[in-house]
């Protein structure tokens, strides 16, 4: 059993970069002729779509600007299901001064037949070659906005009326759940925090272990909620490279503490609180990409945070009972606690180097 658990830890750790797949940003506005969209995509994605290779510079992609515009105009369609709108793309340009990978921007205008019904945008670009690709779509109405994330297999969005508040809250709650579930580094940090709780359950009982874990999770919640809200509202903004690097370092620190002192639990709430402040900036990244709707800004932010908490509590609840059971088996401390923590720490250190040195 311990071998299976260790393999699960390693498999989860090895995919921790997966939720950092490429992203595209689409802003949609309805016009008298139909619609207009502003598209931003990463240079590497544009280069791959054009067959230039992932190392092609922005200058090489811009030299093929007409081809890129035509490709996006064909791949991002707007229509009513029966009739497609006619698309015309402008020239691409580099996006200056943005945090993260270099991006290109261009505008596509759509002329739709007068008889067209309810319009739907569909994005078929990049998804076939990058299953982790996400398209963050923001739809502007008069005084209102709507926000969606398109993922492989769910690549359509209706361009209808402004959404209801209930619809927005449900959508942001789900996005909060998905962000934690696909944020493997956040999950591994939580696992590192509770990995030694199985031994506590064996020594002092499940009730004591549950109380201990509840305190740790509450401390983590307090920490990341403060910075998530502050970052999402624009009060404090930190460079993503710094945030992601410190998140990786936080995993390594807690994992190495488990190796050094596997029975130490008193410091866990403080570590959870302190590093939770940094993880909150990581959680806020998806909100910055998605954009909080103007008509329900605070409520959408709270719904996103609640979604994170629900996923977090579910993860901890699922992990605690197996850890308590494993604590009574030979090799728990050696293979599960120390072995698992060493594996997590090594992967975290690799991520730290990758993130700190990323261009």
mmCIF file of C-alpha atoms in Angstrom:
data_model
loop_
_atom_site.group_PDB
_atom_site.id
_atom_site.type_symbol
_atom_site.label_atom_id
_atom_site.label_comp_id
_atom_site.label_asym_id
_atom_site.label_seq_id
_atom_site.Cartn_x
_atom_site.Cartn_y
_atom_site.Cartn_z
ATOM 1 C CA UNK A 1 0.000 0.000 0.000
ATOM 2 C CA UNK A 2 2.769 2.468 0.895
ATOM 3 C CA UNK A 3 4.330 1.888 -2.523
ATOM 4 C CA UNK A 4 1.025 2.816 -4.185
ATOM 5 C CA UNK A 5 0.674 5.988 -2.097
ATOM 6 C CA UNK A 6 4.248 7.011 -2.905
ATOM 7 C CA UNK A 7 3.617 6.457 -6.612
ATOM 8 C CA UNK A 8 0.488 8.624 -6.398
ATOM 9 C CA UNK A 9 2.500 11.395 -4.731
ATOM 10 C CA UNK A 10 5.158 11.217 -7.444
ATOM 11 C CA UNK A 11 2.617 11.122 -10.251
ATOM 12 C CA UNK A 12 0.780 14.130 -8.832
ATOM 13 C CA UNK A 13 4.042 15.980 -8.307
ATOM 14 C CA UNK A 14 5.327 15.298 -11.808
ATOM 15 C CA UNK A 15 2.274 16.990 -13.373
ATOM 16 C CA UNK A 16 2.352 20.050 -11.153
ATOM 17 C CA UNK A 17 3.105 22.309 -14.073
ATOM 18 C CA UNK A 18 0.072 21.131 -16.058
ATOM 19 C CA UNK A 19 -2.310 23.795 -14.798
ATOM 20 C CA UNK A 20 0.119 26.386 -16.131
ATOM 21 C CA UNK A 21 -0.694 25.589 -19.748
ATOM 22 C CA UNK A 22 -0.879 28.270 -22.372
ATOM 23 C CA UNK A 23 -3.598 30.902 -22.272
ATOM 24 C CA UNK A 24 -5.446 33.097 -24.719
ATOM 25 C CA UNK A 25 -7.369 36.273 -23.801
ATOM 26 C CA UNK A 26 -10.444 37.314 -25.763
ATOM 27 C CA UNK A 27 -12.499 40.471 -25.185
ATOM 28 C CA UNK A 28 -15.805 40.536 -27.070
ATOM 29 C CA UNK A 29 -17.944 43.560 -27.898
ATOM 30 C CA UNK A 30 -21.183 43.538 -29.849
ATOM 31 C CA UNK A 31 -21.295 46.033 -32.717
ATOM 32 C CA UNK A 32 -23.971 47.242 -35.118
ATOM 33 C CA UNK A 33 -22.517 44.889 -37.768
ATOM 34 C CA UNK A 34 -22.172 41.903 -35.443
ATOM 35 C CA UNK A 35 -19.195 41.701 -33.091
ATOM 36 C CA UNK A 36 -15.556 42.618 -32.600
ATOM 37 C CA UNK A 37 -12.977 40.734 -30.559
ATOM 38 C CA UNK A 38 -9.544 41.643 -29.250
ATOM 39 C CA UNK A 39 -7.334 38.561 -28.981
ATOM 40 C CA UNK A 40 -4.079 38.133 -27.075
ATOM 41 C CA UNK A 41 -2.155 34.878 -27.357
ATOM 42 C CA UNK A 42 1.301 33.720 -26.400
ATOM 43 C CA UNK A 43 4.027 34.016 -29.026
ATOM 44 C CA UNK A 44 4.926 30.330 -28.625
ATOM 45 C CA UNK A 45 1.336 29.307 -29.390
ATOM 46 C CA UNK A 46 1.198 31.530 -32.460
ATOM 47 C CA UNK A 47 4.526 30.139 -33.666
ATOM 48 C CA UNK A 48 3.389 26.553 -33.206
ATOM 49 C CA UNK A 49 0.111 27.211 -35.011
ATOM 50 C CA UNK A 50 2.085 28.613 -37.954
ATOM 51 C CA UNK A 51 4.497 25.690 -37.958
ATOM 52 C CA UNK A 52 7.501 27.831 -37.004
ATOM 53 C CA UNK A 53 8.510 25.823 -33.937
ATOM 54 C CA UNK A 54 8.271 26.725 -30.260
ATOM 55 C CA UNK A 55 11.539 28.680 -30.218
ATOM 56 C CA UNK A 56 10.576 31.097 -33.001
ATOM 57 C CA UNK A 57 10.929 34.764 -31.911
ATOM 58 C CA UNK A 58 8.078 37.253 -32.027
ATOM 59 C CA UNK A 59 9.660 38.924 -35.074
ATOM 60 C CA UNK A 60 9.332 35.697 -37.083
ATOM 61 C CA UNK A 61 5.675 35.377 -36.112
ATOM 62 C CA UNK A 62 4.957 39.026 -36.940
ATOM 63 C CA UNK A 63 6.501 38.508 -40.366
ATOM 64 C CA UNK A 64 3.697 36.011 -40.925
ATOM 65 C CA UNK A 65 1.083 38.390 -39.516
ATOM 66 C CA UNK A 66 -1.391 37.942 -42.396
ATOM 67 C CA UNK A 67 -1.243 34.165 -42.023
ATOM 68 C CA UNK A 68 -1.756 34.404 -38.265
ATOM 69 C CA UNK A 69 -4.745 36.712 -38.675
ATOM 70 C CA UNK A 70 -6.316 34.423 -41.269
ATOM 71 C CA UNK A 71 -5.714 31.383 -39.064
ATOM 72 C CA UNK A 72 -7.370 32.986 -36.032
ATOM 73 C CA UNK A 73 -10.259 34.342 -38.095
ATOM 74 C CA UNK A 74 -10.949 30.826 -39.368
ATOM 75 C CA UNK A 75 -10.529 29.209 -35.956
ATOM 76 C CA UNK A 76 -12.470 31.669 -33.778
ATOM 77 C CA UNK A 77 -15.931 31.747 -35.307
ATOM 78 C CA UNK A 78 -19.127 33.588 -34.436
ATOM 79 C CA UNK A 79 -22.526 32.545 -35.743
ATOM 80 C CA UNK A 80 -25.997 31.353 -34.813
ATOM 81 C CA UNK A 81 -25.420 27.690 -35.583
ATOM 82 C CA UNK A 82 -26.884 27.932 -39.079
ATOM 83 C CA UNK A 83 -25.094 30.958 -40.513
ATOM 84 C CA UNK A 84 -21.525 32.057 -39.755
ATOM 85 C CA UNK A 85 -20.485 35.684 -39.540
ATOM 86 C CA UNK A 86 -17.795 36.922 -41.935
ATOM 87 C CA UNK A 87 -14.493 37.573 -40.153
ATOM 88 C CA UNK A 88 -11.695 39.996 -40.991
ATOM 89 C CA UNK A 89 -8.496 40.198 -38.933
ATOM 90 C CA UNK A 90 -6.207 43.158 -38.403
ATOM 91 C CA UNK A 91 -2.424 43.092 -38.172
ATOM 92 C CA UNK A 92 -0.910 41.583 -35.006
ATOM 93 C CA UNK A 93 1.397 43.506 -32.679
ATOM 94 C CA UNK A 94 3.483 42.712 -29.610
ATOM 95 C CA UNK A 95 2.001 43.301 -26.161
ATOM 96 C CA UNK A 96 4.432 45.466 -24.209
ATOM 97 C CA UNK A 97 5.190 45.443 -20.492
ATOM 98 C CA UNK A 98 3.121 42.378 -19.567
ATOM 99 C CA UNK A 99 4.085 39.986 -16.779
ATOM 100 C CA UNK A 100 4.515 36.430 -18.024
ATOM 101 C CA UNK A 101 5.349 34.956 -21.436
ATOM 102 C CA UNK A 102 5.513 37.332 -24.445
ATOM 103 C CA UNK A 103 2.193 37.802 -26.211
ATOM 104 C CA UNK A 104 0.769 39.134 -29.453
ATOM 105 C CA UNK A 105 -2.505 41.025 -29.912
ATOM 106 C CA UNK A 106 -4.843 41.570 -32.832
ATOM 107 C CA UNK A 107 -8.446 42.517 -33.549
ATOM 108 C CA UNK A 108 -10.996 40.503 -35.529
ATOM 109 C CA UNK A 109 -14.231 42.117 -36.757
ATOM 110 C CA UNK A 110 -17.296 40.019 -37.589
ATOM 111 C CA UNK A 111 -20.085 41.045 -39.957
ATOM 112 C CA UNK A 112 -23.227 39.030 -39.247
ATOM 113 C CA UNK A 113 -26.370 38.625 -41.402
ATOM 114 C CA UNK A 114 -29.308 40.709 -40.217
ATOM 115 C CA UNK A 115 -31.377 37.556 -39.874
ATOM 116 C CA UNK A 116 -28.846 35.903 -37.549
ATOM 117 C CA UNK A 117 -30.273 34.593 -34.303
ATOM 118 C CA UNK A 118 -28.517 34.257 -30.962
ATOM 119 C CA UNK A 119 -24.785 34.446 -31.599
ATOM 120 C CA UNK A 120 -22.288 31.939 -30.224
ATOM 121 C CA UNK A 121 -18.498 32.276 -30.218
ATOM 122 C CA UNK A 122 -16.490 29.090 -30.741
ATOM 123 C CA UNK A 123 -12.721 28.802 -30.408
ATOM 124 C CA UNK A 124 -10.996 25.913 -32.221
ATOM 125 C CA UNK A 125 -7.466 27.320 -32.120
ATOM 126 C CA UNK A 126 -4.596 25.798 -30.087
ATOM 127 C CA UNK A 127 -6.867 23.330 -28.218
ATOM 128 C CA UNK A 128 -6.160 20.456 -30.657
ATOM 129 C CA UNK A 129 -2.412 20.647 -29.939
ATOM 130 C CA UNK A 130 -2.500 21.742 -26.277
ATOM 131 C CA UNK A 131 -5.066 19.936 -24.145
ATOM 132 C CA UNK A 132 -4.268 22.249 -21.200
ATOM 133 C CA UNK A 133 -4.874 25.443 -23.162
ATOM 134 C CA UNK A 134 -7.404 27.898 -21.724
ATOM 135 C CA UNK A 135 -9.165 30.818 -23.392
ATOM 136 C CA UNK A 136 -10.306 33.542 -21.004
ATOM 137 C CA UNK A 137 -13.280 35.243 -22.644
ATOM 138 C CA UNK A 138 -14.667 38.545 -21.378
ATOM 139 C CA UNK A 139 -17.904 39.812 -22.907
ATOM 140 C CA UNK A 140 -18.730 43.501 -22.552
ATOM 141 C CA UNK A 141 -22.280 44.793 -22.370
ATOM 142 C CA UNK A 142 -23.523 48.297 -21.614
ATOM 143 C CA UNK A 143 -22.370 48.724 -18.011
ATOM 144 C CA UNK A 144 -22.009 44.962 -17.414
ATOM 145 C CA UNK A 145 -19.484 42.257 -18.205
ATOM 146 C CA UNK A 146 -19.504 38.487 -18.406
ATOM 147 C CA UNK A 147 -16.552 36.124 -17.993
ATOM 148 C CA UNK A 148 -15.940 32.560 -19.145
ATOM 149 C CA UNK A 149 -13.041 30.122 -19.378
ATOM 150 C CA UNK A 150 -13.029 27.901 -22.451
ATOM 151 C CA UNK A 151 -11.281 24.553 -22.093
ATOM 152 C CA UNK A 152 -10.821 21.562 -24.394
ATOM 153 C CA UNK A 153 -14.245 20.062 -25.035
ATOM 154 C CA UNK A 154 -16.029 23.209 -23.795
ATOM 155 C CA UNK A 155 -15.093 25.767 -26.428
ATOM 156 C CA UNK A 156 -18.386 27.633 -26.991
ATOM 157 C CA UNK A 157 -19.828 30.696 -25.291
ATOM 158 C CA UNK A 158 -23.137 32.433 -26.018
ATOM 159 C CA UNK A 159 -23.013 36.157 -26.729
ATOM 160 C CA UNK A 160 -26.481 36.859 -25.382
ATOM 161 C CA UNK A 161 -27.807 38.942 -22.518
ATOM 162 C CA UNK A 162 -25.810 39.908 -19.399
ATOM 163 C CA UNK A 163 -25.744 37.012 -16.915
ATOM 164 C CA UNK A 164 -27.763 36.985 -13.711
ATOM 165 C CA UNK A 165 -25.976 37.395 -10.380
ATOM 166 C CA UNK A 166 -26.828 33.806 -9.443
ATOM 167 C CA UNK A 167 -25.298 32.549 -12.695
ATOM 168 C CA UNK A 168 -22.110 34.535 -12.081
ATOM 169 C CA UNK A 169 -21.763 33.287 -8.514
ATOM 170 C CA UNK A 170 -22.174 29.683 -9.614
ATOM 171 C CA UNK A 171 -19.619 30.120 -12.370
ATOM 172 C CA UNK A 172 -16.996 31.714 -10.106
ATOM 173 C CA UNK A 173 -17.575 29.106 -7.393
ATOM 174 C CA UNK A 174 -16.896 26.346 -9.934
ATOM 175 C CA UNK A 175 -13.796 28.195 -11.171
ATOM 176 C CA UNK A 176 -12.519 28.334 -7.589
ATOM 177 C CA UNK A 177 -12.966 24.575 -7.210
ATOM 178 C CA UNK A 178 -11.276 23.889 -10.553
ATOM 179 C CA UNK A 179 -8.389 26.220 -9.755
ATOM 180 C CA UNK A 180 -7.494 24.297 -6.598
ATOM 181 C CA UNK A 181 -8.122 20.863 -8.110
ATOM 182 C CA UNK A 182 -5.883 21.608 -11.103
ATOM 183 C CA UNK A 183 -3.374 23.581 -9.028
ATOM 184 C CA UNK A 184 -1.220 20.600 -8.108
ATOM 185 C CA UNK A 185 1.381 22.705 -6.335
ATOM 186 C CA UNK A 186 -1.303 24.069 -3.993
ATOM 187 C CA UNK A 187 -2.535 20.516 -3.373
ATOM 188 C CA UNK A 188 0.984 19.274 -2.640
ATOM 189 C CA UNK A 189 1.462 22.113 -0.167
ATOM 190 C CA UNK A 190 -1.726 21.040 1.615
ATOM 191 C CA UNK A 191 -0.590 17.408 1.516
ATOM 192 C CA UNK A 192 2.744 18.396 3.048
ATOM 193 C CA UNK A 193 0.884 20.185 5.842
ATOM 194 C CA UNK A 194 -1.241 17.146 6.738
ATOM 195 C CA UNK A 195 1.110 14.293 5.810
ATOM 196 C CA UNK A 196 2.262 13.748 9.399
ATOM 197 C CA UNK A 197 -1.255 14.049 10.868
ATOM 198 C CA UNK A 198 -1.693 10.283 10.489
ATOM 199 C CA UNK A 199 0.926 9.733 13.183
ATOM 200 C CA UNK A 200 -0.870 12.188 15.445
ATOM 201 C CA UNK A 201 -4.133 10.274 14.928
ATOM 202 C CA UNK A 202 -2.371 7.034 15.895
ATOM 203 C CA UNK A 203 -0.810 8.531 19.032
ATOM 204 C CA UNK A 204 -3.640 10.726 20.329
ATOM 205 C CA UNK A 205 -6.753 9.699 18.438
ATOM 206 C CA UNK A 206 -8.680 10.893 15.399
ATOM 207 C CA UNK A 207 -10.467 13.688 17.290
ATOM 208 C CA UNK A 208 -7.159 15.344 18.205
ATOM 209 C CA UNK A 209 -5.898 14.896 14.638
ATOM 210 C CA UNK A 210 -9.067 16.410 13.197
ATOM 211 C CA UNK A 211 -8.751 19.433 15.474
ATOM 212 C CA UNK A 212 -5.083 19.821 14.533
ATOM 213 C CA UNK A 213 -5.819 19.648 10.803
ATOM 214 C CA UNK A 214 -8.767 22.038 11.174
ATOM 215 C CA UNK A 215 -6.484 24.620 12.799
ATOM 216 C CA UNK A 216 -3.860 24.220 10.056
ATOM 217 C CA UNK A 217 -6.416 24.508 7.244
ATOM 218 C CA UNK A 218 -8.051 27.523 8.907
ATOM 219 C CA UNK A 219 -4.659 29.245 9.156
ATOM 220 C CA UNK A 220 -3.988 28.552 5.475
ATOM 221 C CA UNK A 221 -7.453 29.869 4.613
ATOM 222 C CA UNK A 222 -6.917 33.089 6.549
ATOM 223 C CA UNK A 223 -3.564 33.667 4.894
ATOM 224 C CA UNK A 224 -4.570 33.117 1.293
ATOM 225 C CA UNK A 225 -7.952 34.839 1.660
ATOM 226 C CA UNK A 226 -6.303 38.105 2.710
ATOM 227 C CA UNK A 227 -3.919 38.279 -0.242
ATOM 228 C CA UNK A 228 -6.407 36.797 -2.724
ATOM 229 C CA UNK A 229 -8.837 39.607 -1.993
ATOM 230 C CA UNK A 230 -6.119 42.266 -1.909
ATOM 231 C CA UNK A 231 -4.611 41.131 -5.216
ATOM 232 C CA UNK A 232 -7.956 40.641 -6.960
ATOM 233 C CA UNK A 233 -9.032 44.166 -6.020
ATOM 234 C CA UNK A 234 -5.700 45.595 -7.164
ATOM 235 C CA UNK A 235 -4.536 46.690 -3.704
ATOM 236 C CA UNK A 236 -1.306 44.645 -3.912
ATOM 237 C CA UNK A 237 0.092 43.120 -7.103
ATOM 238 C CA UNK A 238 3.291 41.055 -7.196
ATOM 239 C CA UNK A 239 5.196 39.667 -10.213
ATOM 240 C CA UNK A 240 3.981 36.170 -11.091
ATOM 241 C CA UNK A 241 7.552 34.815 -11.277
ATOM 242 C CA UNK A 242 8.196 35.844 -7.665
ATOM 243 C CA UNK A 243 4.876 34.432 -6.456
ATOM 244 C CA UNK A 244 5.240 31.099 -8.248
ATOM 245 C CA UNK A 245 8.843 30.739 -7.077
ATOM 246 C CA UNK A 246 7.939 31.319 -3.428
ATOM 247 C CA UNK A 247 5.020 28.874 -3.730
ATOM 248 C CA UNK A 248 7.487 26.216 -4.886
ATOM 249 C CA UNK A 249 9.831 27.144 -2.024
ATOM 250 C CA UNK A 250 6.972 26.851 0.493
ATOM 251 C CA UNK A 251 6.322 23.262 -0.564
ATOM 252 C CA UNK A 252 9.997 22.378 -0.183
ATOM 253 C CA UNK A 253 10.240 23.998 3.275
ATOM 254 C CA UNK A 254 7.243 22.126 4.734
ATOM 255 C CA UNK A 255 8.269 18.845 3.089
ATOM 256 C CA UNK A 256 11.814 19.101 4.467
ATOM 257 C CA UNK A 257 10.422 19.864 7.931
ATOM 258 C CA UNK A 258 8.483 16.601 7.688
ATOM 259 C CA UNK A 259 11.750 14.786 6.918
ATOM 260 C CA UNK A 260 13.670 16.492 9.710
ATOM 261 C CA UNK A 261 10.999 16.392 12.425
ATOM 262 C CA UNK A 262 8.121 14.093 11.392
ATOM 263 C CA UNK A 263 6.339 14.509 14.740
ATOM 264 C CA UNK A 264 6.432 18.308 14.676
ATOM 265 C CA UNK A 265 2.917 19.761 14.374
ATOM 266 C CA UNK A 266 3.077 22.942 16.485
ATOM 267 C CA UNK A 267 4.708 24.999 13.752
ATOM 268 C CA UNK A 268 2.320 23.878 10.995
ATOM 269 C CA UNK A 269 -0.403 26.521 11.605
ATOM 270 C CA UNK A 270 2.172 29.303 11.459
ATOM 271 C CA UNK A 271 3.722 27.915 8.294
ATOM 272 C CA UNK A 272 0.253 27.546 6.791
ATOM 273 C CA UNK A 273 -0.634 31.137 7.682
ATOM 274 C CA UNK A 274 2.623 32.641 6.449
ATOM 275 C CA UNK A 275 2.890 30.728 3.202
ATOM 276 C CA UNK A 276 -0.867 31.032 2.713
ATOM 277 C CA UNK A 277 -0.303 34.743 2.160
ATOM 278 C CA UNK A 278 1.850 33.884 -0.852
ATOM 279 C CA UNK A 279 -0.498 31.203 -2.174
ATOM 280 C CA UNK A 280 -3.269 33.809 -2.168
ATOM 281 C CA UNK A 281 -1.390 35.770 -4.818
ATOM 282 C CA UNK A 282 -1.206 32.548 -6.835
ATOM 283 C CA UNK A 283 -4.947 31.989 -6.477
ATOM 284 C CA UNK A 284 -5.594 35.546 -7.628
ATOM 285 C CA UNK A 285 -3.833 34.929 -10.932
ATOM 286 C CA UNK A 286 -6.829 33.278 -12.544
ATOM 287 C CA UNK A 287 -9.074 36.139 -11.430
ATOM 288 C CA UNK A 288 -6.729 38.630 -13.056
ATOM 289 C CA UNK A 289 -6.972 36.637 -16.281
ATOM 290 C CA UNK A 290 -10.721 36.084 -16.075
ATOM 291 C CA UNK A 291 -11.663 39.545 -14.846
ATOM 292 C CA UNK A 292 -14.201 40.216 -12.107
ATOM 293 C CA UNK A 293 -17.576 41.300 -13.536
ATOM 294 C CA UNK A 294 -18.314 44.948 -12.799
ATOM 295 C CA UNK A 295 -21.893 44.288 -11.669
ATOM 296 C CA UNK A 296 -20.966 41.655 -9.045
ATOM 297 C CA UNK A 297 -17.308 42.253 -8.326
ATOM 298 C CA UNK A 298 -17.199 41.480 -4.604
ATOM 299 C CA UNK A 299 -19.741 38.648 -4.717
ATOM 300 C CA UNK A 300 -17.902 36.917 -7.552
ATOM 301 C CA UNK A 301 -14.638 37.224 -5.623
ATOM 302 C CA UNK A 302 -16.231 35.686 -2.525
ATOM 303 C CA UNK A 303 -17.775 32.876 -4.598
ATOM 304 C CA UNK A 304 -14.357 32.081 -6.086
ATOM 305 C CA UNK A 305 -12.833 31.969 -2.593
ATOM 306 C CA UNK A 306 -15.628 29.710 -1.332
ATOM 307 C CA UNK A 307 -14.984 27.375 -4.245
ATOM 308 C CA UNK A 308 -11.320 27.140 -3.262
ATOM 309 C CA UNK A 309 -12.286 26.374 0.342
ATOM 310 C CA UNK A 310 -14.765 23.658 -0.611
ATOM 311 C CA UNK A 311 -12.167 21.917 -2.755
ATOM 312 C CA UNK A 312 -9.534 22.365 -0.065
ATOM 313 C CA UNK A 313 -11.727 20.856 2.670
ATOM 314 C CA UNK A 314 -12.720 17.957 0.415
ATOM 315 C CA UNK A 315 -9.062 17.207 -0.339
ATOM 316 C CA UNK A 316 -8.041 17.238 3.331
ATOM 317 C CA UNK A 317 -11.040 15.120 4.339
ATOM 318 C CA UNK A 318 -10.216 12.518 1.696
ATOM 319 C CA UNK A 319 -6.536 12.347 2.712
ATOM 320 C CA UNK A 320 -6.826 12.183 6.511
ATOM 321 C CA UNK A 321 -8.471 8.755 6.947
ATOM 322 C CA UNK A 322 -6.010 6.908 4.657
ATOM 323 C CA UNK A 323 -3.089 8.617 6.417
ATOM 324 C CA UNK A 324 -4.466 7.579 9.828
ATOM 325 C CA UNK A 325 -4.822 4.007 8.571
ATOM 326 C CA UNK A 326 -1.327 3.968 7.063
ATOM 327 C CA UNK A 327 0.136 5.292 10.324
ATOM 328 C CA UNK A 328 -0.554 1.880 11.893
ATOM 329 C CA UNK A 329 1.375 0.043 9.180
ATOM 330 C CA UNK A 330 5.111 -0.703 9.098
ATOM 331 C CA UNK A 331 7.104 1.794 7.106
ATOM 332 C CA UNK A 332 4.676 4.716 7.540
ATOM 333 C CA UNK A 333 7.262 7.119 8.895
ATOM 334 C CA UNK A 334 10.052 5.894 6.617
ATOM 335 C CA UNK A 335 8.229 5.587 3.312
ATOM 336 C CA UNK A 336 5.078 7.675 3.539
ATOM 337 C CA UNK A 337 6.240 10.606 5.656
ATOM 338 C CA UNK A 338 9.950 10.815 4.934
ATOM 339 C CA UNK A 339 9.970 9.148 1.516
ATOM 340 C CA UNK A 340 6.943 11.060 0.282
ATOM 341 C CA UNK A 341 8.275 14.332 1.686
ATOM 342 C CA UNK A 342 11.671 13.851 0.044
ATOM 343 C CA UNK A 343 9.965 13.235 -3.306
ATOM 344 C CA UNK A 344 7.802 16.331 -2.882
ATOM 345 C CA UNK A 345 10.756 18.465 -1.776
ATOM 346 C CA UNK A 346 12.885 17.407 -4.746
ATOM 347 C CA UNK A 347 10.129 18.203 -7.221
ATOM 348 C CA UNK A 348 9.459 21.526 -5.504
ATOM 349 C CA UNK A 349 13.121 22.470 -5.779
ATOM 350 C CA UNK A 350 13.052 21.655 -9.492
ATOM 351 C CA UNK A 351 9.988 23.901 -9.915
ATOM 352 C CA UNK A 352 11.731 26.616 -7.911
ATOM 353 C CA UNK A 353 14.677 26.620 -10.303
ATOM 354 C CA UNK A 354 12.405 26.475 -13.367
ATOM 355 C CA UNK A 355 10.166 29.297 -12.187
ATOM 356 C CA UNK A 356 12.955 31.529 -10.895
ATOM 357 C CA UNK A 357 14.916 31.233 -14.148
ATOM 358 C CA UNK A 358 11.986 31.240 -16.613
ATOM 359 C CA UNK A 359 12.325 33.950 -19.298
#
